[in-house]
mmCIF file of C-alpha atoms in Angstrom:
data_model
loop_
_atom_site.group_PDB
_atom_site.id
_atom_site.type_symbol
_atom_site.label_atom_id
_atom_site.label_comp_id
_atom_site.label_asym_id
_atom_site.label_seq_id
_atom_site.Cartn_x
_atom_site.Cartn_y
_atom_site.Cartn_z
ATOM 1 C CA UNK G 21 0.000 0.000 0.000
ATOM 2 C CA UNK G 22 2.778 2.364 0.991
ATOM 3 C CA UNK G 23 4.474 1.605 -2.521
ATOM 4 C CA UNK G 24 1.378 2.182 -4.557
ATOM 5 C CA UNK G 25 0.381 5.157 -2.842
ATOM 6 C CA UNK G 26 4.084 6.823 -3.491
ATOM 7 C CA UNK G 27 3.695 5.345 -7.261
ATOM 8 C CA UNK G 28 0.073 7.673 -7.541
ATOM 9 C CA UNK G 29 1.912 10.453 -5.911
ATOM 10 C CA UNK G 30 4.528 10.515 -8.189
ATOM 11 C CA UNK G 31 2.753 10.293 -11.243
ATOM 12 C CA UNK G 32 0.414 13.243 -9.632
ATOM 13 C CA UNK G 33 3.494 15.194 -9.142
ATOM 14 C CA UNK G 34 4.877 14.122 -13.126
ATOM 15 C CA UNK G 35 1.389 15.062 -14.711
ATOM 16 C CA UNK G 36 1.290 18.212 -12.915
ATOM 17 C CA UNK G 37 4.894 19.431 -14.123
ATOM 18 C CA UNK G 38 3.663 17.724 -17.728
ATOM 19 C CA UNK G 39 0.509 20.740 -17.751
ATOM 20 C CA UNK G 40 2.761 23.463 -16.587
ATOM 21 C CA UNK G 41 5.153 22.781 -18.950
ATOM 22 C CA UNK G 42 2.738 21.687 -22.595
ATOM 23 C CA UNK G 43 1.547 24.899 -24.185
ATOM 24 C CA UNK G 44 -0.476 23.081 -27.175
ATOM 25 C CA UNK G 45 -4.179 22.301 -26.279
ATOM 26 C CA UNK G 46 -4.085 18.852 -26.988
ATOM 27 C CA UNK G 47 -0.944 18.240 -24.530
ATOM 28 C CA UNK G 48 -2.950 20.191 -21.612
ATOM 29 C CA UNK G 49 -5.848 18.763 -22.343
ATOM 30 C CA UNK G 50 -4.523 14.729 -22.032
ATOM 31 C CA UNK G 51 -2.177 15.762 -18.545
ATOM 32 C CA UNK G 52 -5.534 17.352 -17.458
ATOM 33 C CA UNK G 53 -7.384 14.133 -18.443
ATOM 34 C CA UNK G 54 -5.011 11.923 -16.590
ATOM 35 C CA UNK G 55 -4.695 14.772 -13.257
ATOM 36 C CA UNK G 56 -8.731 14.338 -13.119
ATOM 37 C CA UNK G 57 -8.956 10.411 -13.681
ATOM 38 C CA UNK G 58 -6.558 10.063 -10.851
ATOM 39 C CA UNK G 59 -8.403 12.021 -8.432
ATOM 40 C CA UNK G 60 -11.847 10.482 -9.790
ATOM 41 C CA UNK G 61 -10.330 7.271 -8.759
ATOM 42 C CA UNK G 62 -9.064 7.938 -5.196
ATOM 43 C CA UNK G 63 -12.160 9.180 -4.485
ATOM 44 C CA UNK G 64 -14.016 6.266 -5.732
ATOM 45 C CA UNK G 65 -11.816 3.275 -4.189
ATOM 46 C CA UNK G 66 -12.197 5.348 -0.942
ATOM 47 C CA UNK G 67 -15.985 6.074 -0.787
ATOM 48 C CA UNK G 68 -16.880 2.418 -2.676
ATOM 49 C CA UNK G 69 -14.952 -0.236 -1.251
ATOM 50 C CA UNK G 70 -16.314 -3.027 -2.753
ATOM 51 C CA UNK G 71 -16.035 -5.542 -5.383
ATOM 52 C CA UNK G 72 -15.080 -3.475 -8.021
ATOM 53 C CA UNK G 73 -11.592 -3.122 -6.451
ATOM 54 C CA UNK G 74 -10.074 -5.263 -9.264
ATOM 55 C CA UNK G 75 -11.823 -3.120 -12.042
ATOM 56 C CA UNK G 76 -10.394 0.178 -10.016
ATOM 57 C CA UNK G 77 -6.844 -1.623 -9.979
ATOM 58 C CA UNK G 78 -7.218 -2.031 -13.746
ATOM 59 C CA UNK G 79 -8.019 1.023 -14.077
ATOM 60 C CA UNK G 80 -5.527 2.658 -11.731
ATOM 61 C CA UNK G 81 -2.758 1.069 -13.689
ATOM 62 C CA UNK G 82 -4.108 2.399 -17.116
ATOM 63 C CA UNK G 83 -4.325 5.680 -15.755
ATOM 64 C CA UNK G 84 -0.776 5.219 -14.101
ATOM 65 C CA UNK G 85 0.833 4.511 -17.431
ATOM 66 C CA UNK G 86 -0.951 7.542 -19.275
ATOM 67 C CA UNK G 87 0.646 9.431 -16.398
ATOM 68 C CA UNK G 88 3.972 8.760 -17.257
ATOM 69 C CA UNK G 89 3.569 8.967 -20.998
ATOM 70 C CA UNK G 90 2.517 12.579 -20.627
ATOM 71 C CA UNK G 91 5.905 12.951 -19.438
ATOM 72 C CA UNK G 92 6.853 12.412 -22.714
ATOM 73 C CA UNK G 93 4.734 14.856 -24.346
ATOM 74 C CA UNK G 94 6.539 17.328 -26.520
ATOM 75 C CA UNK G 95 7.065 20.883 -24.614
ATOM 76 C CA UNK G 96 7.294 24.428 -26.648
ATOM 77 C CA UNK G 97 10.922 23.694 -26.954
ATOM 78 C CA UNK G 98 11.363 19.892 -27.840
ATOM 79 C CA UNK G 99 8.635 20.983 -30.811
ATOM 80 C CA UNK G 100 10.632 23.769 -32.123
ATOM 81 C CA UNK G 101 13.891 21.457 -32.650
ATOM 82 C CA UNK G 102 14.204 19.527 -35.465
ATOM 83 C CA UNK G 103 13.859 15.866 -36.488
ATOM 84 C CA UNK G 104 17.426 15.311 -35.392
ATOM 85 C CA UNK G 105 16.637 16.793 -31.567
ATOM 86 C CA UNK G 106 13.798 14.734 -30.717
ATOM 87 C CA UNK G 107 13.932 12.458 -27.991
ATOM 88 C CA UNK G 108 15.411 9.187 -28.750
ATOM 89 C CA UNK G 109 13.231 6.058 -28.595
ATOM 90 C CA UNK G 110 13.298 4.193 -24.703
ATOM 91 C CA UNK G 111 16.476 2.157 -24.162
ATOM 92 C CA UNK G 112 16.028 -1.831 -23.143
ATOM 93 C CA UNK G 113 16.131 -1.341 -19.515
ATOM 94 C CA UNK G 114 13.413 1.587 -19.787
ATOM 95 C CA UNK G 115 11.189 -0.791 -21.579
ATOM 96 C CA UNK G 116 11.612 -3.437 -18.741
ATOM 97 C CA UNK G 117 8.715 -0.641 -16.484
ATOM 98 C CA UNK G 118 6.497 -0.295 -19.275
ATOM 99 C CA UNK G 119 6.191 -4.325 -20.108
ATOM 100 C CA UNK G 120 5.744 -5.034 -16.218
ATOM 101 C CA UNK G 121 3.075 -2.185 -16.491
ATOM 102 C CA UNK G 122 1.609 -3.788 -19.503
ATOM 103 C CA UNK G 123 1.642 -7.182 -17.478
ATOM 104 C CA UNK G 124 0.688 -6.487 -14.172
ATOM 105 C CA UNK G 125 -2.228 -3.949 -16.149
ATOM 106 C CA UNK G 126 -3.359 -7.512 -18.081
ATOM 107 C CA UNK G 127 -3.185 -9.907 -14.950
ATOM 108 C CA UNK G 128 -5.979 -7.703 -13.187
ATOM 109 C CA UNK G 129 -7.937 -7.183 -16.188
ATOM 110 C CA UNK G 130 -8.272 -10.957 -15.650
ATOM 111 C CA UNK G 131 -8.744 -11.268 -12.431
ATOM 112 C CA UNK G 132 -11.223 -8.571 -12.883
ATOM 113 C CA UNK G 133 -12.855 -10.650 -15.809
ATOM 114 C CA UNK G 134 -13.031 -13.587 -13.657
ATOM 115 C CA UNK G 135 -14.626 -12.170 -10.819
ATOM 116 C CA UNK G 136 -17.426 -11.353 -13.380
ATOM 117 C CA UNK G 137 -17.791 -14.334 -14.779
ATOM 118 C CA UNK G 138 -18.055 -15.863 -11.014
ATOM 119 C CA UNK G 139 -20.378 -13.467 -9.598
ATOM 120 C CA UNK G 140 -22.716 -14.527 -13.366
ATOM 121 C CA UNK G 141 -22.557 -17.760 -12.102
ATOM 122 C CA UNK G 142 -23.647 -17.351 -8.595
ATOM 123 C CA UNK G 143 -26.518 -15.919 -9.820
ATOM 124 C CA UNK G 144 -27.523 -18.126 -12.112
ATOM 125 C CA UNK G 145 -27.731 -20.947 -9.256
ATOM 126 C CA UNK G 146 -29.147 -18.861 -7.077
ATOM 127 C CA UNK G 147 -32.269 -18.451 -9.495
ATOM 128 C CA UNK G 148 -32.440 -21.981 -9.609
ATOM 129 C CA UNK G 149 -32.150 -22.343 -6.367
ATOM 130 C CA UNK G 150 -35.114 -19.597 -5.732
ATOM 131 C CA UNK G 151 -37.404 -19.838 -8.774
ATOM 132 C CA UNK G 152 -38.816 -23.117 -7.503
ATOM 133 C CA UNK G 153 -41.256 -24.169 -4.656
ATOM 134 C CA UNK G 154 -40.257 -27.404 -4.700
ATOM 135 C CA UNK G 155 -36.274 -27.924 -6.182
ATOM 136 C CA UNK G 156 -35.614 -31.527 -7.070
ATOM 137 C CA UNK G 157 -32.089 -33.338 -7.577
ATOM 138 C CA UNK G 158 -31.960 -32.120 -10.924
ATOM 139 C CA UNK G 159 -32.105 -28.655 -10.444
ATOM 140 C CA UNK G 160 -29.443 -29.398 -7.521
ATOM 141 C CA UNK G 161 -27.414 -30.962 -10.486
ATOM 142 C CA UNK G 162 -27.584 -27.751 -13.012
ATOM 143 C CA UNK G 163 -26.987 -25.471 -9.625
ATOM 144 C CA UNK G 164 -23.999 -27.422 -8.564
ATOM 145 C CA UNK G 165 -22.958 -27.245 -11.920
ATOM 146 C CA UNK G 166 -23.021 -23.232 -12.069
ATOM 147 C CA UNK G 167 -21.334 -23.317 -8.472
ATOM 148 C CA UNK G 168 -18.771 -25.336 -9.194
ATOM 149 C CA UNK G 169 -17.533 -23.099 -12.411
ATOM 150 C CA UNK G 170 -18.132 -20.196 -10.457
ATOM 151 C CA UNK G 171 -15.586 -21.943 -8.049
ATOM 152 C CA UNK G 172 -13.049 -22.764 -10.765
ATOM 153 C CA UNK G 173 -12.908 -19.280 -11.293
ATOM 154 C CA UNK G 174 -13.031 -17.492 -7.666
ATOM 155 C CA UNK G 175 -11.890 -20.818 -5.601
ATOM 156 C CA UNK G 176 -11.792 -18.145 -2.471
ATOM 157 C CA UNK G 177 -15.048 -16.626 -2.497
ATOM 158 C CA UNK G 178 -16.845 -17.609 0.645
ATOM 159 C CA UNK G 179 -20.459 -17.434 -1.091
ATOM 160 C CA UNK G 180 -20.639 -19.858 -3.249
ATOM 161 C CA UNK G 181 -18.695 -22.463 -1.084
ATOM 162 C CA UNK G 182 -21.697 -21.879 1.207
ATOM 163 C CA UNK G 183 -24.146 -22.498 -1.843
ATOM 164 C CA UNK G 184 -22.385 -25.571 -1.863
ATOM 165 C CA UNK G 185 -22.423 -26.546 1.166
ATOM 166 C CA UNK G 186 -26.592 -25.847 1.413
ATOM 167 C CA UNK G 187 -26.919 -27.697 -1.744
ATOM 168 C CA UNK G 188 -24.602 -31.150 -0.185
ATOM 169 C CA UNK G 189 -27.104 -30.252 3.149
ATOM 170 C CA UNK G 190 -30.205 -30.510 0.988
ATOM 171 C CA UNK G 191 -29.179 -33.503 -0.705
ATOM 172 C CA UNK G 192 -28.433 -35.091 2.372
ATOM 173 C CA UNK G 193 -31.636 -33.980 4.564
ATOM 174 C CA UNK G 194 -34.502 -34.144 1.182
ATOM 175 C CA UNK G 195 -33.536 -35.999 -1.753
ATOM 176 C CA UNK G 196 -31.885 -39.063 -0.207
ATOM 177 C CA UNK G 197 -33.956 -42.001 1.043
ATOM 178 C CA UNK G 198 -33.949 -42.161 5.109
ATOM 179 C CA UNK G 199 -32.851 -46.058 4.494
ATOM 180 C CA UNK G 200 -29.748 -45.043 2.652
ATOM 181 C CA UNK G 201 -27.775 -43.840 5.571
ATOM 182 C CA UNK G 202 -24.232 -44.318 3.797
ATOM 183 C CA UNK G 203 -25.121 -41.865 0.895
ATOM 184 C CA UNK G 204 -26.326 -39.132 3.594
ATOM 185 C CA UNK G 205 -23.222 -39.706 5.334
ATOM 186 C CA UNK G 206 -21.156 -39.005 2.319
ATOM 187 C CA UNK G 207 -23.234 -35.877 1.399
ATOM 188 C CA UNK G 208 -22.915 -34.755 4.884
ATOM 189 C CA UNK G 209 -19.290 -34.582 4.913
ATOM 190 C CA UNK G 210 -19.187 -33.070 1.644
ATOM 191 C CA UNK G 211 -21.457 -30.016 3.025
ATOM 192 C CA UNK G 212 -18.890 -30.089 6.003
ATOM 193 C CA UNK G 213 -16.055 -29.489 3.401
ATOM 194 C CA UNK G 214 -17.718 -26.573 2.251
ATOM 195 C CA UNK G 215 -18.669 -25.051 5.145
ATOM 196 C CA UNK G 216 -15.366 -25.291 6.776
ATOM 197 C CA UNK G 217 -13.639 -23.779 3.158
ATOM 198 C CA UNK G 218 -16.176 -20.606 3.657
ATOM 199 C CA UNK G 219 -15.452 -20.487 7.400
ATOM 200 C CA UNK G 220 -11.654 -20.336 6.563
ATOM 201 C CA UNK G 221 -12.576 -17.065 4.285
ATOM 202 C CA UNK G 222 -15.246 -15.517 6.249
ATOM 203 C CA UNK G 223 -14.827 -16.411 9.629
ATOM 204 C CA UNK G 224 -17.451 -13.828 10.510
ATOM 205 C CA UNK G 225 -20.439 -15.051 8.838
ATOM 206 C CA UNK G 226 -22.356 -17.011 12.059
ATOM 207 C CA UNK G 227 -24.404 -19.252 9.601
ATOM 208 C CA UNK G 228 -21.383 -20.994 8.590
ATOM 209 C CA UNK G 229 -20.320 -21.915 11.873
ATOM 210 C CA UNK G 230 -23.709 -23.049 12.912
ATOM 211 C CA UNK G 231 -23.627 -25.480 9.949
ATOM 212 C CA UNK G 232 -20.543 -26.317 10.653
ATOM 213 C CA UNK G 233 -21.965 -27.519 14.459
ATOM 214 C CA UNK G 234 -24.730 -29.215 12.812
ATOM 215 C CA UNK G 235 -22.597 -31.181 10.423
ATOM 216 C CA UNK G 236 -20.356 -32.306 12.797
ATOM 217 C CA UNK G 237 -22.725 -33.410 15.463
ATOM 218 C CA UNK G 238 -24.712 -35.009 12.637
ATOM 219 C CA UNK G 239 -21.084 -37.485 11.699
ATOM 220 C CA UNK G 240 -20.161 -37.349 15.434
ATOM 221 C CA UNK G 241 -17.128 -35.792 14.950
ATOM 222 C CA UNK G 242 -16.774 -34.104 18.636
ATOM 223 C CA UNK G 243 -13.358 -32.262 18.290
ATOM 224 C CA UNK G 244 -11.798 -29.116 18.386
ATOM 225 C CA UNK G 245 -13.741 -27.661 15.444
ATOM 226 C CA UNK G 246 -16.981 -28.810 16.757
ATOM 227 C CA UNK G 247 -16.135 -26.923 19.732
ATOM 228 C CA UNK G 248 -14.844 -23.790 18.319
ATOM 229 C CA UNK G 249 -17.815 -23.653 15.916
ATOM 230 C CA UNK G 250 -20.695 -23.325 19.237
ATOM 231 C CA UNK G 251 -18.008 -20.931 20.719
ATOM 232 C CA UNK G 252 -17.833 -18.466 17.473
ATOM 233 C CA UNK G 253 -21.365 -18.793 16.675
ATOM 234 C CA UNK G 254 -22.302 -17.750 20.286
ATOM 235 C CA UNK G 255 -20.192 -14.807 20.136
ATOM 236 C CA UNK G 256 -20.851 -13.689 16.699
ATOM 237 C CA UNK G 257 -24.731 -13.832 17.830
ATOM 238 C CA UNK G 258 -25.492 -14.004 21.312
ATOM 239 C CA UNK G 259 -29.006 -12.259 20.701
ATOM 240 C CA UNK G 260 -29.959 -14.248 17.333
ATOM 241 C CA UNK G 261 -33.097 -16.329 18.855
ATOM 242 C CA UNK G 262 -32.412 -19.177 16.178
ATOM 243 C CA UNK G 263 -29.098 -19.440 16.679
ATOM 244 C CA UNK G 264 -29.767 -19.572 20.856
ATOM 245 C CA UNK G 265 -31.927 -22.189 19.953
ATOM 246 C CA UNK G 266 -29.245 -24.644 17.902
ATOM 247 C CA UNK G 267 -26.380 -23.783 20.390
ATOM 248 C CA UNK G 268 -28.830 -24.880 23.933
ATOM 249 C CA UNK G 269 -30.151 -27.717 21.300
ATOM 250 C CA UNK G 270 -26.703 -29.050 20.698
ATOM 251 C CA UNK G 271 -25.137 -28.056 23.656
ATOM 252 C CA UNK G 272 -27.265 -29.978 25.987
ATOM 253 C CA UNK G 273 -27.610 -33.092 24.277
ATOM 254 C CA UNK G 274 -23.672 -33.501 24.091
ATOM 255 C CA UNK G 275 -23.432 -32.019 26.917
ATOM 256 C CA UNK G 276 -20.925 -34.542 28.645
ATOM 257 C CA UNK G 277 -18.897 -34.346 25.820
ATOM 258 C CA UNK G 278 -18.427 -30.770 25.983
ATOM 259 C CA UNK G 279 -15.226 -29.075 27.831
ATOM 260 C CA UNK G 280 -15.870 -27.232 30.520
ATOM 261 C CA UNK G 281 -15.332 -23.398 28.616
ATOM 262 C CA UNK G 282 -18.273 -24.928 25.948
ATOM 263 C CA UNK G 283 -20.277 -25.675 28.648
ATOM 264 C CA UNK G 284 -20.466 -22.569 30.253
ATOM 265 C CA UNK G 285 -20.631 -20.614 26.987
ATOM 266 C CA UNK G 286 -24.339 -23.162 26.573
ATOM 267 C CA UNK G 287 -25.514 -21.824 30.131
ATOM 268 C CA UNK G 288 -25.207 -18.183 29.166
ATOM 269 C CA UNK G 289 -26.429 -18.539 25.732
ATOM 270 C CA UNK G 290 -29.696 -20.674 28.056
ATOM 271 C CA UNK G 291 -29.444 -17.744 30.311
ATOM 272 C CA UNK G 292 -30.032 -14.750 27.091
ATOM 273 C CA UNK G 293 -32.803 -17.123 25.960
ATOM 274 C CA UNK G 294 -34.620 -17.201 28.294
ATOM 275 C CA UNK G 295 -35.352 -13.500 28.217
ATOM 276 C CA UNK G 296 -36.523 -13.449 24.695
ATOM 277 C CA UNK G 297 -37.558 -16.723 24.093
ATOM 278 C CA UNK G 298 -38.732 -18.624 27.167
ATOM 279 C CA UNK G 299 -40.788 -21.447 26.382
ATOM 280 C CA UNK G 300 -38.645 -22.755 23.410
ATOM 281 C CA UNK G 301 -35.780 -22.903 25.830
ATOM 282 C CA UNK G 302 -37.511 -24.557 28.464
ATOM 283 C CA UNK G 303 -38.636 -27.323 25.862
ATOM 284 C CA UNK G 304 -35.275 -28.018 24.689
ATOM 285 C CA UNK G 305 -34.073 -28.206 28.519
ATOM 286 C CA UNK G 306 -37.230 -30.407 29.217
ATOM 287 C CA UNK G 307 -36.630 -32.403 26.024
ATOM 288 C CA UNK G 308 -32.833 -33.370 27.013
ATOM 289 C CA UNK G 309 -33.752 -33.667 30.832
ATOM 290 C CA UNK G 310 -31.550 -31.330 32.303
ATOM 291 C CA UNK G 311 -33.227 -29.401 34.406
ATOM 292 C CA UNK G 312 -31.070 -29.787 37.233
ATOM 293 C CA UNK G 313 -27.688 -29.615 34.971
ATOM 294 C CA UNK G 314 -29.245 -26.269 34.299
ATOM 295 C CA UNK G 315 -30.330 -25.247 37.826
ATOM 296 C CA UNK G 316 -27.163 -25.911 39.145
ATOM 297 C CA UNK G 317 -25.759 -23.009 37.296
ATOM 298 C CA UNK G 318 -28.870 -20.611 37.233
ATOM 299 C CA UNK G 319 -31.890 -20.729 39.227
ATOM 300 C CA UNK G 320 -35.444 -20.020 37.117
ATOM 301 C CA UNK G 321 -39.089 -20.538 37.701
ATOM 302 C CA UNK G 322 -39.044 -24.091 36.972
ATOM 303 C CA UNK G 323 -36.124 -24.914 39.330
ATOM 304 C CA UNK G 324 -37.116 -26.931 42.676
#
């Protein structure tokens, strides 16, 4: 960052120079061009910081080059010389800049490109996946389809890795016979992959980390992750009711297996439930029978 932002100063302070110096029209008119563009973008990456930061890197590096070829602009002087005084073409090792330009300016134009192309096929599945009361396993087929080349080309983006994880989920839960328990498995820990692939590049997003407590209490895999996932989906949303609900859901029926940290982060997730959402809480205590694993911590109504 410090590097490009002395690279845009520099080429502010060479265009400037460039539109003092260029008396013809034309020559202002191109350094003025350039001055402007600069400042449109600074002002854009700052106020939109978004997706669009590859296109504004494209961009930036377009405008960047245009910079320094105003440099190169003829001046009142260098146009009253003759043939035999202009400048001399760029030596080898001053072409060496311009070519990375040229390559770094046609790496981002892909990346840029790609990102497109992605974000068109996230959409497309997600109209699949929306357009239909009832979706059946061969619209999961075309939508995993669309996912997975949006995935080929953005293998980082946390969204569609969750589509795919929803779509291995709803394989598992809807479309698979309750008889073929192998083929849920297998599904199951496919959706897990995906989930824990999003988590990895947006830790922040609580639904991922609920599935990701789900899956793994589904395959009865009761380790670390399992553990972390209640912990960071508690903190991320101590006040969601749903996600109250999963955490006291899960939490008390493994509770035993639970370390000691988990099981306190359960009681104060039961405690902030039971101020919005009372009954529901009280079921899932009743439904696990711990009412006196739970009054041992906190004392409520239904506590002898």
């Amino acid at each position: 960052m410090l590097l490009l932002g002395v690279a845009i100063l520099l080429t502010i302070g060479v265009v400037l120079i460039a539109l003092y110096r260029r008396h013809r029209a034309l020559n202002r008119g191109i350094a003025f061009s350039v001055t402007m563009a600069i400042i449109a973008l600074l002002i854009h990456s700052t106020v939109d910081f978004n997706l669009q930061i590859p296109a504004n890197a494209a961009t930036f590096m377009l405008i960047l080059g245009l910079g320094w070829v105003v440099c190169y602009l003829p001046t009142m002087r260098t146009a009253n010389h003759s043939q035999d005084n202009l400048r001399q073409p760029l030596s080898r090792f001053a072409k060496i800049p311009v070519f990375g330009l040229m390559f770094i300016l046609l790496y981002l134009i892909y990346i840029a490109a790609s990102w497109g192309m992605a974000d068109f096929h996230i959409r497309q599945a997600f109209r699949l996946a929306t357009n239909k009361e009832n979706v059946e396993i061969g619209d999961l087929r075309l939508i995993q389809m669309s996912l997975s080349r949006a995935l080929r080309l953005e293998q980082n983006n946390p969204y569609p890795l969750e589509l795919m994880g929803t779509i291995y989920d709803w394989m598992a839960k809807i479309h698979i016979p309750h008889a073929d328990k192998l083929a849920a498995t297998e599904y199951q820990q496919q959706a897990l992959t995906y989930f824990l692939k999003a988590a990895k590049q947006r830790p922040t997003n609580v639904h991922t980390w609920v599935m990701i407590a789900m899956k793994k209490k589904f395959l009865k895999q009761y380790d670390m992750i399992f553990f972390s996932a209640l912990e960071h989906a508690a903190t991320l949303a101590p006040w969601e009711p749903r996600v109250q609900r999963i955490i006291v859901d899960i939490g008390l029926e493994e509770w035993f297996r639970l370390p000691v940290k988990v099981q306190s982060i359960v009681i104060a997730t039961i405690e902030r439930g039971m101020q919005l959402q009372a009954k529901p809480m009280q079921r899932i205590i009743k439904k696990y029978k711990r009412e006196q694993i739970v009054c041992a911590y906190i004392q409520f109504s239904f506590c002898p």
